[in-house]
Tab-separated table of C-alpha atoms and ligand atoms in Angstrom:
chain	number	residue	atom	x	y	z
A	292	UNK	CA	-44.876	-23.325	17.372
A	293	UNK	CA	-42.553	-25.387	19.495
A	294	UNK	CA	-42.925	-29.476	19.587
A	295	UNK	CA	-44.494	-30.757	22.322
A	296	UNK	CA	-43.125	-34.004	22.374
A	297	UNK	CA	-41.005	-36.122	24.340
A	298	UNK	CA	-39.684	-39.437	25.302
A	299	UNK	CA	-38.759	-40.682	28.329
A	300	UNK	CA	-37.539	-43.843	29.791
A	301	UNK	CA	-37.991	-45.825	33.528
A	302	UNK	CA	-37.684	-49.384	34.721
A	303	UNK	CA	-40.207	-50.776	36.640
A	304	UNK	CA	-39.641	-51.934	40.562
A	305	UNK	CA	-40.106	-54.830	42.782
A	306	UNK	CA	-41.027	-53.530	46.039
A	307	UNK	CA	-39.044	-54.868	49.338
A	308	UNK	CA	-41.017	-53.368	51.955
A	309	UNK	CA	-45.144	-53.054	50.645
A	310	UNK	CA	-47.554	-50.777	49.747
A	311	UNK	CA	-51.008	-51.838	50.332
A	312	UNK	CA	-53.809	-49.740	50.943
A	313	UNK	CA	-54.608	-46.072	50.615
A	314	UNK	CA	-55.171	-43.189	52.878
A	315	UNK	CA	-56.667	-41.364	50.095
A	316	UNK	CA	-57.799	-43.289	47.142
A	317	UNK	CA	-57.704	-40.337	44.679
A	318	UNK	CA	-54.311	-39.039	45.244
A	319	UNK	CA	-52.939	-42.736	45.745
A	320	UNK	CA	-51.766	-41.563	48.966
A	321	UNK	CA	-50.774	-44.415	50.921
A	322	UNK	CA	-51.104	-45.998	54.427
A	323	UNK	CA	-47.823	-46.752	54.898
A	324	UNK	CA	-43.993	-45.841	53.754
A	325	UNK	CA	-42.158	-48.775	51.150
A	326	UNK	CA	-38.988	-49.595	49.449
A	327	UNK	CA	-38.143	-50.732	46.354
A	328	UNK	CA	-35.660	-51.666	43.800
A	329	UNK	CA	-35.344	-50.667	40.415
A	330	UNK	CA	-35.404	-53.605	37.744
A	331	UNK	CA	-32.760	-52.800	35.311
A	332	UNK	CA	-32.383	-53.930	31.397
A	333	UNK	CA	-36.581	-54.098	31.953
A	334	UNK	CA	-38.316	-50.820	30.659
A	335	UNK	CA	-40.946	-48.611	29.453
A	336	UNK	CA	-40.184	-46.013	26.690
A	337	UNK	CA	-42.822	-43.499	25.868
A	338	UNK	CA	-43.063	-40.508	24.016
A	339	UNK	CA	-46.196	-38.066	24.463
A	340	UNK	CA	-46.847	-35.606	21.509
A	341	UNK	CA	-49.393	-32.687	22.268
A	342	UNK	CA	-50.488	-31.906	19.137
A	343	UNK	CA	-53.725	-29.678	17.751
A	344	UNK	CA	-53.796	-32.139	14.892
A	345	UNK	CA	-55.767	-35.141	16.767
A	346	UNK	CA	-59.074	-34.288	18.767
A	347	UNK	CA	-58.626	-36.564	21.533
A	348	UNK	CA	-56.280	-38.382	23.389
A	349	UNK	CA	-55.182	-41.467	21.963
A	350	UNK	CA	-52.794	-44.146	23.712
A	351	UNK	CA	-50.569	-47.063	21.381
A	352	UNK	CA	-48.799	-49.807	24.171
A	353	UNK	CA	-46.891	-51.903	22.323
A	354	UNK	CA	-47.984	-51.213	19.010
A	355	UNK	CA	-51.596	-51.410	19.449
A	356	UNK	CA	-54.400	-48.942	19.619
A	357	UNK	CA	-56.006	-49.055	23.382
A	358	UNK	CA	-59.429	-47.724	24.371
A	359	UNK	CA	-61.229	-47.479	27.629
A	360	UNK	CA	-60.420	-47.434	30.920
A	361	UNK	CA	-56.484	-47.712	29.726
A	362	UNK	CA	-56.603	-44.691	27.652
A	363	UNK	CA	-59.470	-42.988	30.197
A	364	UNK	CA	-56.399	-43.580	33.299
A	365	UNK	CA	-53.758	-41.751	30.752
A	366	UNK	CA	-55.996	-39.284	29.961
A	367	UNK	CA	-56.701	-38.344	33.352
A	368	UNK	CA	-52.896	-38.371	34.801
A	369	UNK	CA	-52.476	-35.893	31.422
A	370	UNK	CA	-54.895	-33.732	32.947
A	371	UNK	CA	-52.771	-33.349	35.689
A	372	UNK	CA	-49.907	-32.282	33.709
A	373	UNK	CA	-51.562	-30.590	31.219
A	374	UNK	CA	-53.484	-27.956	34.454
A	375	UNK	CA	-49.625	-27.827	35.454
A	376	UNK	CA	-48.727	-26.527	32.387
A	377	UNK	CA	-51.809	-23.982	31.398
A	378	UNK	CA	-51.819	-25.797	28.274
A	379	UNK	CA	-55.259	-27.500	26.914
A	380	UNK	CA	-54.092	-29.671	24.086
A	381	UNK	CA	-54.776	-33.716	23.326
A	382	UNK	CA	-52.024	-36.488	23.464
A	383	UNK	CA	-50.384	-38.972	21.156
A	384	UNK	CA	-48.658	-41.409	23.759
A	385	UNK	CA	-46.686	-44.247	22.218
A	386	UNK	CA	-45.246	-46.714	24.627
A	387	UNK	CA	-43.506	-49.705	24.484
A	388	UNK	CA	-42.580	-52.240	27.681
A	389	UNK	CA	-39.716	-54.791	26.121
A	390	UNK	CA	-40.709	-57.063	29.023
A	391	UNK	CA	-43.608	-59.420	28.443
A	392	UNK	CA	-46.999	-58.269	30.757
A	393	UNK	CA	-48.604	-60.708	32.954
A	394	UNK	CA	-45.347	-62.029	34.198
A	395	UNK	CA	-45.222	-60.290	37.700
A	396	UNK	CA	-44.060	-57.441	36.836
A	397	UNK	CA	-46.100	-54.800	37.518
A	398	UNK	CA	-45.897	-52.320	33.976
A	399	UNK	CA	-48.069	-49.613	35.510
A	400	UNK	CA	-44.911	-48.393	37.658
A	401	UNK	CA	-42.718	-47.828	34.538
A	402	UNK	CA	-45.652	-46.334	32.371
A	403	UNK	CA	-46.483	-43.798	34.923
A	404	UNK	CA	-42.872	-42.961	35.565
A	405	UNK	CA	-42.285	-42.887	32.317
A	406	UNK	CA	-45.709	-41.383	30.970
A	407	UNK	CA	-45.054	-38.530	33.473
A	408	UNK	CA	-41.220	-37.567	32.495
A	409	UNK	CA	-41.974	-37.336	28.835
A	410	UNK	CA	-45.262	-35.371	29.427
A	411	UNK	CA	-43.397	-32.949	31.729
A	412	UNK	CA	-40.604	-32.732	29.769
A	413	UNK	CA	-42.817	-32.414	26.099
A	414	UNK	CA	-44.845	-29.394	28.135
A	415	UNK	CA	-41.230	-27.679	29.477
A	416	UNK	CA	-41.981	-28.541	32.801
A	417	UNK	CA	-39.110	-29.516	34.831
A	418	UNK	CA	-40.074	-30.386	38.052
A	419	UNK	CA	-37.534	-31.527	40.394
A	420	UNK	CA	-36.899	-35.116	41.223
A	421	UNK	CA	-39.233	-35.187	44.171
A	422	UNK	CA	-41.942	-33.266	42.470
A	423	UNK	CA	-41.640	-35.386	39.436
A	424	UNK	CA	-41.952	-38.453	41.598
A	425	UNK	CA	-45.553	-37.220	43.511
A	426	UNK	CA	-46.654	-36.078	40.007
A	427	UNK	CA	-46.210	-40.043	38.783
A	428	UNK	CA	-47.477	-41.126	42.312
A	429	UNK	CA	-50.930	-39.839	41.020
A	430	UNK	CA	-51.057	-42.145	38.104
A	431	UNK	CA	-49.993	-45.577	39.749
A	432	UNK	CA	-48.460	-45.607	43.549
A	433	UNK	CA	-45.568	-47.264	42.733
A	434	UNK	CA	-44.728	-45.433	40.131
A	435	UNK	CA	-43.381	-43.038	42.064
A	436	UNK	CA	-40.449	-45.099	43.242
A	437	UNK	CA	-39.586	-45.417	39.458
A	438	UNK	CA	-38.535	-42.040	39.175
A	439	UNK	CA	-35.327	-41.394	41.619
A	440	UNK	CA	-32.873	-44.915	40.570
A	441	UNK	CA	-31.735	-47.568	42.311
A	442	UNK	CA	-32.701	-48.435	46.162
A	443	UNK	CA	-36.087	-46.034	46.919
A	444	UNK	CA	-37.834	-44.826	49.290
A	445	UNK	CA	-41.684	-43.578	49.192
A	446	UNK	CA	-42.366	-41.524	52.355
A	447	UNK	CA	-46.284	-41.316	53.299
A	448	UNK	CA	-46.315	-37.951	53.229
A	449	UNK	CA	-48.994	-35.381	54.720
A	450	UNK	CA	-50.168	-34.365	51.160
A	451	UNK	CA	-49.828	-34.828	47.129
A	452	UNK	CA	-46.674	-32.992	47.215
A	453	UNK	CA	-45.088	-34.655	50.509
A	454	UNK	CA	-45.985	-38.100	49.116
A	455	UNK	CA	-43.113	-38.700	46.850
A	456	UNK	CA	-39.902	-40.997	46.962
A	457	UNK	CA	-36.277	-40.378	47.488
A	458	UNK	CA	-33.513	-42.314	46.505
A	459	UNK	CA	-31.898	-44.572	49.663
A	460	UNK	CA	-28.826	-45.529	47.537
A	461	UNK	CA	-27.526	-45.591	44.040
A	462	UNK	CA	-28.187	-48.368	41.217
A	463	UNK	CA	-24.206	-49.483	41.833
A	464	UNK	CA	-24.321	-49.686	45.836
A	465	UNK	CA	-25.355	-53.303	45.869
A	466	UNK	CA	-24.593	-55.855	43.283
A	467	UNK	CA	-28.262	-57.790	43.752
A	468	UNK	CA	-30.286	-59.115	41.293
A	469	UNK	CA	-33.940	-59.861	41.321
A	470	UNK	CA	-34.446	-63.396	39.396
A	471	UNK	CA	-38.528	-63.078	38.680
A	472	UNK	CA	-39.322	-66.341	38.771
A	473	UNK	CA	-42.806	-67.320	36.873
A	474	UNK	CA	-45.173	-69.696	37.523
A	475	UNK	CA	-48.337	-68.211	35.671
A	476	UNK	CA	-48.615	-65.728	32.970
A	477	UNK	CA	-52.463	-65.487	33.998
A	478	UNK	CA	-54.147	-61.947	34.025
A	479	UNK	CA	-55.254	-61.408	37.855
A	480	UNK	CA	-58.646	-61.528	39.081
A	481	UNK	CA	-58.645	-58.344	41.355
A	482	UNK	CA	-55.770	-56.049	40.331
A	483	UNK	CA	-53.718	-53.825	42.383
A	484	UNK	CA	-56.147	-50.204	42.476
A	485	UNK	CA	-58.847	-52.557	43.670
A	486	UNK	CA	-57.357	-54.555	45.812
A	487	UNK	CA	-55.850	-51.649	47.766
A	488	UNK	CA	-59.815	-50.740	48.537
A	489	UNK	CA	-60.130	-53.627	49.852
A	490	UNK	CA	-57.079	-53.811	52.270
A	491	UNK	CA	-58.844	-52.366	55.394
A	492	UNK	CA	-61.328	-55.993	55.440
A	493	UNK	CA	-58.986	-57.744	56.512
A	494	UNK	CA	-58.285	-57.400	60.904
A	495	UNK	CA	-54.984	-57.797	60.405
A	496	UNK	CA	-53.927	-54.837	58.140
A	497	UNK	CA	-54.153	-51.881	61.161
A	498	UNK	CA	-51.368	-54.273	62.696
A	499	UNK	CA	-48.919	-54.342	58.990
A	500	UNK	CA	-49.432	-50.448	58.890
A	501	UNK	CA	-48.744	-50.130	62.724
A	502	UNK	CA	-45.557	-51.783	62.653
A	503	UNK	CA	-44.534	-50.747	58.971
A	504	UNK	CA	-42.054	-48.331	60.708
A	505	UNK	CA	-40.261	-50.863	62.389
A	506	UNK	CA	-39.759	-52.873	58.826
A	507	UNK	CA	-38.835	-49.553	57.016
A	508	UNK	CA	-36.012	-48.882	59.509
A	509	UNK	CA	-34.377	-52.759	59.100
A	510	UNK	CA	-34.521	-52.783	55.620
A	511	UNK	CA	-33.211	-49.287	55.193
A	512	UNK	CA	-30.383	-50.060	57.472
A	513	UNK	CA	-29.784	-53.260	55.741
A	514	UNK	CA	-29.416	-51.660	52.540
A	515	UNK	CA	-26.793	-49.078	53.467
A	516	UNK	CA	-24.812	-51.718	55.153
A	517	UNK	CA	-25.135	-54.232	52.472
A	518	UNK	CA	-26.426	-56.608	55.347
A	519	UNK	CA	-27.809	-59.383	53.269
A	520	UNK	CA	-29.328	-61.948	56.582
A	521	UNK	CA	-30.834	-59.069	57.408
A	522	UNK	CA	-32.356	-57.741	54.488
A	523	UNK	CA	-33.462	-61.342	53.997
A	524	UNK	CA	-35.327	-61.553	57.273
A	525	UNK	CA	-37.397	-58.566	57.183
A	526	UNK	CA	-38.482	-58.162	52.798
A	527	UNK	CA	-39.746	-62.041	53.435
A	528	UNK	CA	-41.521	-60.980	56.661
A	529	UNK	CA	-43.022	-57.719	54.907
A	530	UNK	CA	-44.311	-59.878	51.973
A	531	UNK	CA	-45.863	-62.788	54.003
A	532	UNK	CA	-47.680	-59.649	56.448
A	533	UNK	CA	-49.047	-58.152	53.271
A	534	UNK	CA	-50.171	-61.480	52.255
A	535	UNK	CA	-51.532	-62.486	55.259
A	536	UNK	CA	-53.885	-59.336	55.053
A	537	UNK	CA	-54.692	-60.181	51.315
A	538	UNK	CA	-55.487	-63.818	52.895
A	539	UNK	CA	-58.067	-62.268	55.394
A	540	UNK	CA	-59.406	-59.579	53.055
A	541	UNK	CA	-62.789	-59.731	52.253
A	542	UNK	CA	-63.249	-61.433	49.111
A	543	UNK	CA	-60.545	-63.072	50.346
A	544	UNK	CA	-57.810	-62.985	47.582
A	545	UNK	CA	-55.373	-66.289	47.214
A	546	UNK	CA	-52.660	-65.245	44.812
A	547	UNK	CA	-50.249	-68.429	45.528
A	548	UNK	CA	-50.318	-71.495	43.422
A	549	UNK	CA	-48.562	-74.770	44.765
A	550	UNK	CA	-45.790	-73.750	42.914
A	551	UNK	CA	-45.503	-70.287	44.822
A	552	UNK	CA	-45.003	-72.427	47.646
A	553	UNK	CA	-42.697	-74.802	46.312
A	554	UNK	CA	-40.287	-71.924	45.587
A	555	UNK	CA	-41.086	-70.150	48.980
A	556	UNK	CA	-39.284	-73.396	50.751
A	557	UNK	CA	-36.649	-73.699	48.555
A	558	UNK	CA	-35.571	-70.248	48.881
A	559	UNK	CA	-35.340	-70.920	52.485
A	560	UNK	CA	-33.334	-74.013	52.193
A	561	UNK	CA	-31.125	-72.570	49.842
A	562	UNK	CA	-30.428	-69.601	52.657
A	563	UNK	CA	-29.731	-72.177	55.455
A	564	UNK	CA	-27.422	-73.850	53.106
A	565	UNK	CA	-25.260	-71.073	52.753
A	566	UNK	CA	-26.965	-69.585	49.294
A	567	UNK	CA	-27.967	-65.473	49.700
A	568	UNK	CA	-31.524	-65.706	48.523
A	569	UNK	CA	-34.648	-64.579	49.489
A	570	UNK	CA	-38.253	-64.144	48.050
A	571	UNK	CA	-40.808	-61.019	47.986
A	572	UNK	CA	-44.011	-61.983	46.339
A	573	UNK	CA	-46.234	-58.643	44.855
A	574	UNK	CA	-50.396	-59.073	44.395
A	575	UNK	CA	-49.834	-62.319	42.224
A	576	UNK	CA	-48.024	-65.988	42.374
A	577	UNK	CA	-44.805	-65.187	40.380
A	578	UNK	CA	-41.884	-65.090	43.023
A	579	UNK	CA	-39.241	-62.561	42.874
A	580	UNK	CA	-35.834	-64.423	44.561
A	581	UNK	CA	-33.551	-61.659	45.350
A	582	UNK	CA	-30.129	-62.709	45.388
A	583	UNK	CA	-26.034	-61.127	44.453
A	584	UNK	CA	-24.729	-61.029	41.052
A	585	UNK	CA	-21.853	-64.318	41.914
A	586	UNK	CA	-25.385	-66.745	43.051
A	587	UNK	CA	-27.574	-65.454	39.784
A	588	UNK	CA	-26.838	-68.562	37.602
A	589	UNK	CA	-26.674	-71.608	40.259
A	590	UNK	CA	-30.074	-69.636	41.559
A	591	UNK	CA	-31.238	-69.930	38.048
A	592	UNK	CA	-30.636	-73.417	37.396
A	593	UNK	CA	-32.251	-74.602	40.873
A	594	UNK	CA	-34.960	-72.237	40.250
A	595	UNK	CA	-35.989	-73.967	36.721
A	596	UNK	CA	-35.531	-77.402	38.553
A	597	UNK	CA	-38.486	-76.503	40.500
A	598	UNK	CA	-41.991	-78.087	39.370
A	599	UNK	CA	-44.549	-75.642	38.180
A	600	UNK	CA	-41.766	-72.926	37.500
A	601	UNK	CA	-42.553	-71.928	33.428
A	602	UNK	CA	-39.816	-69.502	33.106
A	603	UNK	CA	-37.402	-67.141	34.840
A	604	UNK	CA	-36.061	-63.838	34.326
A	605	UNK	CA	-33.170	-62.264	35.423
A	606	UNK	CA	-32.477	-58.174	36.442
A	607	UNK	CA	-29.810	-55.863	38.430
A	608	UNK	CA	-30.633	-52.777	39.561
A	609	UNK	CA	-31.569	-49.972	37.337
A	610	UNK	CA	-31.444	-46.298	37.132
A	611	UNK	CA	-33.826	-43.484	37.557
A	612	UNK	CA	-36.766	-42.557	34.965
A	613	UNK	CA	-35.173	-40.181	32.390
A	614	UNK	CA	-35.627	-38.303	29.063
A	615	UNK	CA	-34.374	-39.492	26.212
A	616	UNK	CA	-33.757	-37.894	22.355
A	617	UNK	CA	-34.974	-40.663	20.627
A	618	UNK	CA	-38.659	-40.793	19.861
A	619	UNK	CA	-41.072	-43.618	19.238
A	620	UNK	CA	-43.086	-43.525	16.344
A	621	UNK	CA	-45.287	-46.806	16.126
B	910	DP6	C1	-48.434	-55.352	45.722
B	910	DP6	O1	-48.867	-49.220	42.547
B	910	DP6	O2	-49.813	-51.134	41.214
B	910	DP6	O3	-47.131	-54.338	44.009
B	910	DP6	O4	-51.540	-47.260	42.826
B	910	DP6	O5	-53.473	-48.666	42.179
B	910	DP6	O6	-51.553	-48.379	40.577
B	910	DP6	P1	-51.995	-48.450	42.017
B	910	DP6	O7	-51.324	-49.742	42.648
B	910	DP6	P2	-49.859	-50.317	42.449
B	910	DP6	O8	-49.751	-51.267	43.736
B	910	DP6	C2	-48.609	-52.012	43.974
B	910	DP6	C3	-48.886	-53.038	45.014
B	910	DP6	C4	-47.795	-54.057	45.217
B	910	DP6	C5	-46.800	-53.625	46.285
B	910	DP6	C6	-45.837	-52.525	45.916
B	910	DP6	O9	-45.417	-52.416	44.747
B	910	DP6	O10	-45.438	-51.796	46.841
């Protein structure tokens, strides 16, 4: 019998331009387009074994057993995969982020991205880059944009298999980095799956998704030309709408601390001063300053001057989600 196994590897992504809120819950197909970067030297490796040997699916993350709902949302993207394939058999996935969780970093778009190459790959599937992208769209949104590298694009889509992203520009276009600055490691109250369900309380979220088009076409354009003002202007205006709904959402959900605030004005000193930086915040109060390679360490140093900041973390762009010979065996 041939193996069934496989590894795979994909960075997670900070996203530039937001996804929040779904048109279709199920199929995590959302209400508007976004963009995103991928976060290079962070990553999630996993390796998927189908095997008759075990009798149910069984999920390690960094070295230790999971149950529940973690395993259940696995088991259920398999399912996917495994109806793809014809083939009925259970799963050994072993994964490993070497990036610490609960630092505002979402892991969920690496696992999928990853999850979904090495279970493709284990099941001789090879879907192309577009199909493999919808595929890991079904397991977390974002992970979608994991799979093509570099500068992506998710396009709404009519359907699963339109919903998928494509890449705007290679990992080496643009020599930014993404210093992921953190001011809590605290696990968040309402978490990302629920809190798009609750996107369409708040008034203001039919006007983010009505002028989400507008936003896509700056930032795209800013991209290709390396325009960094510009680029500047529009991520900080995307993140501030999106938090603006999650303000006026029903519970209402505060993410900022003091400290998310703190850094908020300093990035915009810094940028009248001269200094390329500018901040995208996801569903949490960690602050992701997105600057160029020449302002990383100055950025770094004023960064940890600020009060409340605990720690920051530094990443170019990375690469697309890939498969990999080595395995993991926990
Ligand atoms: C605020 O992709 O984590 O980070 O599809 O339920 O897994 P699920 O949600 P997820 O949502 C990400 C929301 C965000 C913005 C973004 O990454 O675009």
């Amino acid at each position: 019998m041939p193996t069934r196994k496989a590894t795979a590897r994909a960075h997670p992504n900070i996203a530039l331009i937001k996804y929040w809120g779904n048109r279709d819950d199920n199929l995590r197909i959302p209400v508007n387009g976004s963009i995103s970067i991928n976060l290079a030297g962070l990553e999630t490796i996993t390796t998927v074994n189908f095997s008759k040997a075990i009798a149910e699916d069984r999920l390690m993350l960094n070295g230790e057993q999971q149950a529940g709902e973690t395993t259940g949302r696995v088991s259920r993207h398999l399912d996917h995969i495994r109806h793809l394939a014809g083939i009925n058999l259970p799963a050994d996935v072993q994964s490993r982020n070497n990036f610490p969780t609960g630092t505002g970093i979402a892991s969920s778009a690496s696992a999928f991205a990853a999850l979904t190459a090495a279970a493709c790959s284990a099941l001789d599937l090879h879907p192309a880059e577009a199909d493999l992208s919808a595929l890991a769209r079904l397991g977390s949104g974002s992970a979608c944009r994991s799979v093509p590298g570099g500068f992506t694009e998710w396009h709404v889509g009519v359907d699963h298999q339109t919903s998928h992203a494509t890449g705007i520009a290679p990992a080496e276009h643009w020599n930014l980095v993404d210093l992921v600055t953190i001011v809590s490691r605290e696990h968040k109250i309402i978490g990302s799956t629920e809190g798009h369900r609750l996107a369409d309380t708040s008034p203001l979220q039919a006007a983010r998704i009505a002028d989400t088009p507008r936003r896509l076409d700056i930032c795209r354009a800013a991209i290709l030309e390396r325009d960094f003002e510009a680029l500047a202007d529009i991520i900080e205006q995307d993140a501030l709408m999106m938090h603006a709904v999650l303000l006026t959402s029903r519970p209402t959900l505060i993410y900022w601390l003091p400290a998310t605030l703190s850094i908020i004005q300093a990035v915009q000193t810094w940028r009248s001063d001269g200094i390329p930086a500018a901040f995208t915040i996801d569903a949490g109060p960690n602050v992701h300053v997105i600057s160029t390679t020449e302002y990383r360490n100055k950025l770094n140093t004023l960064l940890g001057e600020i009060k409340g900041v605990q720690s920051v973390l530094t990443t170019g762009i990375g690469g697309p989600a890939h498969v990999i010979s080595e395995h993991l065996d926990n």
